[in-house]
Coordinates of C-alpha atoms in Angstrom, one line a residue:
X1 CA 20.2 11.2 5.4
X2 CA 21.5 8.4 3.4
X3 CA 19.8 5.8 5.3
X4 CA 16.8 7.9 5.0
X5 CA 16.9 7.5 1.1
X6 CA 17.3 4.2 0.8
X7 CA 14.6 4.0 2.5
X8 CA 12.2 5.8 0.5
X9 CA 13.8 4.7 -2.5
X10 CA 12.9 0.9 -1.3
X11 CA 9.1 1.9 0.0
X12 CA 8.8 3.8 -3.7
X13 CA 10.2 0.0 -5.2
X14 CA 8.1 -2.4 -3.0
X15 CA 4.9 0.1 -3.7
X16 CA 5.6 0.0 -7.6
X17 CA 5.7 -4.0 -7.5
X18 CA 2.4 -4.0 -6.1
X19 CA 0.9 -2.1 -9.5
X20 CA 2.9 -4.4 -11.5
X21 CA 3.1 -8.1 -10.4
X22 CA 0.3 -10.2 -9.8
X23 CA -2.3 -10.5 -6.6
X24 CA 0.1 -13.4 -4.8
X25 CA 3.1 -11.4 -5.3
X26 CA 1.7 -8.0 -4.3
X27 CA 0.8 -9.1 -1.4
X28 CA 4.2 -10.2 -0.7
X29 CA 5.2 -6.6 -1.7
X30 CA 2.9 -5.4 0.8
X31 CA 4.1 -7.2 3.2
X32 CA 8.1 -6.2 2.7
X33 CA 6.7 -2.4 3.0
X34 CA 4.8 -3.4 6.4
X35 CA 8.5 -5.0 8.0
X36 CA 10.6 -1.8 5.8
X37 CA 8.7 0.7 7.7
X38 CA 8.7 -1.4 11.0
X39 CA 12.2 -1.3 10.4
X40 CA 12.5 2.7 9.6
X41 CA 10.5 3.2 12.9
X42 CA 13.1 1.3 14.8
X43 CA 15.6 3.4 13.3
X44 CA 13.4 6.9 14.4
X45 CA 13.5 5.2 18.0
X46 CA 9.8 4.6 17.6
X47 CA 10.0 1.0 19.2
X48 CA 6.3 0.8 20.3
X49 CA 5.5 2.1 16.7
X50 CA 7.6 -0.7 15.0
X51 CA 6.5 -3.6 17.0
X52 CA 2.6 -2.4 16.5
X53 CA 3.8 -2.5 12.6
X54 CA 5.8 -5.6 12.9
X55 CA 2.9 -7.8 14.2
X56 CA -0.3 -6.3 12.9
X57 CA 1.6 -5.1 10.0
X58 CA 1.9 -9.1 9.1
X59 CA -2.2 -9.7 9.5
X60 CA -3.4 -8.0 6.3
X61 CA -0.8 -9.6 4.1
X62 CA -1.6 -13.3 5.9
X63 CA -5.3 -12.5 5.2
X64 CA -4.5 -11.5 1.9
X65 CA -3.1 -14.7 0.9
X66 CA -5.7 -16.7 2.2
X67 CA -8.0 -15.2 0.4
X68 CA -5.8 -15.5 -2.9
X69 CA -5.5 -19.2 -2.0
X70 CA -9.7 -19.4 -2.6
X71 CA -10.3 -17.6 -4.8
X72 CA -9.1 -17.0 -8.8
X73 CA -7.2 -13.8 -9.6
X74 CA -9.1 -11.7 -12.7
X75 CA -7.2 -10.6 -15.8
X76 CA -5.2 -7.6 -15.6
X77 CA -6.9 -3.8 -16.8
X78 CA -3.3 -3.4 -18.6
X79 CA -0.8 -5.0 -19.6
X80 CA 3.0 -4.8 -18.2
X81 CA 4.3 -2.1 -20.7
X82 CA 1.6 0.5 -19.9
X83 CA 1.7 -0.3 -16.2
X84 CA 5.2 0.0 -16.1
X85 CA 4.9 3.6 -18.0
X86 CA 1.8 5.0 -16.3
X87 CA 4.6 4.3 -12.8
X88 CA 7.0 6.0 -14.3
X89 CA 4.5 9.0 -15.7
X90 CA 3.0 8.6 -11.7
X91 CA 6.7 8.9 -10.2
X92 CA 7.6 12.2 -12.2
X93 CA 4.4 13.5 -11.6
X94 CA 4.9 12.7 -7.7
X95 CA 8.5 14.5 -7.8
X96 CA 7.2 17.5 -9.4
X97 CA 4.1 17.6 -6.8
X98 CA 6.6 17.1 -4.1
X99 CA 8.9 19.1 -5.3
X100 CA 6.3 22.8 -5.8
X101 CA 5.3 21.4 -1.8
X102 CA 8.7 21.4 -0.4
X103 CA 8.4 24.8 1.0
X104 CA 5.3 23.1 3.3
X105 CA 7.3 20.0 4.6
X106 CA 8.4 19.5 8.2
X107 CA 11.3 20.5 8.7
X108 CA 14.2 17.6 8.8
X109 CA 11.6 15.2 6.9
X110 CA 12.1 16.6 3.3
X111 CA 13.2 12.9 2.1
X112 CA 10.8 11.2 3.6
X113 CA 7.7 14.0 2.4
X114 CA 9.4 13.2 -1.1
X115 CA 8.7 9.8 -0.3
X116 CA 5.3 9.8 0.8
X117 CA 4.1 12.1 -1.8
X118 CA 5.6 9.5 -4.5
X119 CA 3.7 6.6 -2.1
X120 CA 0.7 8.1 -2.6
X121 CA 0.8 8.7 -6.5
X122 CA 1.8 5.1 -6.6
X123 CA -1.4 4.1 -4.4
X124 CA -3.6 5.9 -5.9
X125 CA -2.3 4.1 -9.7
X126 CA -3.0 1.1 -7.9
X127 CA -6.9 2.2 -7.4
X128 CA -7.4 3.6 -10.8
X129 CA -5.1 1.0 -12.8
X130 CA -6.4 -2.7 -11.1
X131 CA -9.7 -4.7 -11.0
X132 CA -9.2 -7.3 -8.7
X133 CA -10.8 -6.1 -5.5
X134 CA -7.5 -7.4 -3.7
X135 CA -5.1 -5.4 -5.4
X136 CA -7.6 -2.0 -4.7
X137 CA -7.2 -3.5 -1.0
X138 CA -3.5 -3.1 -1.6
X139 CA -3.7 0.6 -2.9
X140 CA -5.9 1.1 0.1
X141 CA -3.0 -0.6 2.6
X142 CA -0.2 1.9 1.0
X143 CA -2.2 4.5 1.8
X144 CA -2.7 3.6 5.3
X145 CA 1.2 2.8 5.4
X146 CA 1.5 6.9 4.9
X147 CA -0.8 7.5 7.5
X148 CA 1.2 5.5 9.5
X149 CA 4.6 7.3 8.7
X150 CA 2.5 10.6 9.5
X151 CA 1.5 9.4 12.7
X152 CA 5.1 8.4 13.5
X153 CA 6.2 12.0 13.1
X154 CA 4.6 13.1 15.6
X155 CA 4.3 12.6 19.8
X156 CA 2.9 10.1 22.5
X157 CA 1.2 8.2 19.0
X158 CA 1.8 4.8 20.3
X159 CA -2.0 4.2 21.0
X160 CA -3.2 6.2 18.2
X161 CA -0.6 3.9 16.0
X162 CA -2.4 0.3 17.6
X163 CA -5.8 1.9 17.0
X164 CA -5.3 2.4 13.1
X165 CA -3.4 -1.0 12.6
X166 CA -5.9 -2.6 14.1
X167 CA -8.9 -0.9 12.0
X168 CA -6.6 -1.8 8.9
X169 CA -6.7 -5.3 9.8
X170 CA -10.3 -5.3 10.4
X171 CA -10.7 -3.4 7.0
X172 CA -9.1 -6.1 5.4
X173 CA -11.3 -8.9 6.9
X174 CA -14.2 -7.1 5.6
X175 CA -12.8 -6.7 1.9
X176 CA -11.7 -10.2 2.1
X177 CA -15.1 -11.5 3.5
X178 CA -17.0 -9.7 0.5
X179 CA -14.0 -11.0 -1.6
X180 CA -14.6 -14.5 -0.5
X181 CA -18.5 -14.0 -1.2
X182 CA -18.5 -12.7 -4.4
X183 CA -16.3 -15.6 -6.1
X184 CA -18.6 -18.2 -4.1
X185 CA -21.5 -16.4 -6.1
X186 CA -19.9 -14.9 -9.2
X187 CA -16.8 -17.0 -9.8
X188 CA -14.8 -13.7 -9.9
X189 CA -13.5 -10.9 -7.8
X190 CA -12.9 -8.4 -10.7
X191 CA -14.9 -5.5 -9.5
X192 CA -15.6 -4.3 -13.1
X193 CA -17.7 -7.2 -13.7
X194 CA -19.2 -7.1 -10.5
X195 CA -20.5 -4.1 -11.3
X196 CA -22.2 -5.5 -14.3
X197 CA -23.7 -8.0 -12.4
X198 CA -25.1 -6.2 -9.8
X199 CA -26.6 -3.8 -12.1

C-alpha cells in the first residue's frame, strides 16, 4: 500500500508540473510519468505492459521535443500564481470527487482510483488552462496514461496495451505535424490565435 502511494502521489507531482512549467519541461514531465508507470506495471507483474510503456512510452515525449526544438513556445494563458491555485483548487476538487466514488472503485485499487481521478482533474486543467497546442497534446497524453493504468487492471491486455501506445504515438505525429505547419505559416502554435486566423 505504501509503495502504491508513492506512486500516485509522484504521477499526481509529475502531472502537476506539466500545467506549470513550460513546453520543454513538460515534456520532460511527461516523459518521467511514461517510465513511473512502466515502472508501477513492473511492480503489478505486468512485464509485457511495462516494456510496451517503456519503449513507446519514450516516442511521444522524443517527438515532442523535436517539435519544441522548431518551433517558438506561445505566452502562457496564466501566470504561475493562478496556475499553481487553480492545481490546488483541481486537486481538492479531485479528492472530493474520488472520495463521493469510492463506494464504485475496484476492489484493492482504492489508492490508485484516488489517483487517477486526481490525474484526470489535472489533465483536464491542462486542456482548459494552456494555449500552446503542445501542452493540450500533453493533457491529452495524461489522459491516455489513465487509460493505460485501466487497461492494466484488467486480463490478457498486453495486445490491447501495444494497440493504444501505438495510436498515442501516431496521435502525437499528427499534432506535431499540424504543429510544425502552423508556425511554418503563422509563426505561432498558440491555438487561440490560430483560431483568429483561421476565422
Amino acid at each position: 500500500m505504501e509503495t502504491i502511494l508513492a506512486f500516485g502521489i509522484l504521477w499526481v507531482v509529475c502531472a502537476i508540473l506539466i500545467v506549470l512549467l513550460n513546453d520543454k519541461w513538460s515534456t520532460l514531465a511527461l516523459l518521467a510519468l511514461n517510465v513511473l508507470i512502466a515502472t508501477f506495471l513492473l511492480t503489478e507483474n505486468d512485464l509485457i505492459g511495462a516494456l510496451v510503456k517503456a519503449v513507446l512510452g519514450i516516442a511521444s515525449p522524443i517527438i515532442i521535443l523535436l517539435v519544441i526544438a522548431r518551433t517558438k513556445q506561445p505566452r502562457p494563458r496564466f501566470g504561475t500564481v493562478p496556475l499553481i491555485s487553480a492545481a490546488l483548487l483541481t486537486l481538492a476538487l479531485s479528492y472530493l470527487v474520488a472520495f463521493s466514488m469510492q463506494s464504485q472503485f475496484p476492489a484493492g485499487r482504492i489508492t490508485e482510483s484516488y489517483a487517477l481521478v486526481m490525474l484526470f482533474g489535472i489533465a483536464f486543467l491542462i486542456l482548459v488552462s494552456q494555449t500552446s497546442i503542445l501542452k493540450l497534446l500533453l493533457g491529452i497524453l495524461v489522459l491516455e496514461n489513465i487509460g493505460t493504468l485501466l487497461i492494466a487492471w484488467g486480463e490478457n491486455t498486453a495486445l490491447l496495451s501495444v494497440v493504444a501506445e501505438v495510436f498515442v504515438v501516431l496521435i502525437t505525429l499528427t499534432i506535431a505535424l499540424i504543429a510544425l505547419m502552423d508556425f511554418a505559416e503563422y509563426g505561432s502554435i498558440d491555438s487561440s490565435k490560430l483560431t483568429n486566423l483561421r476565422g
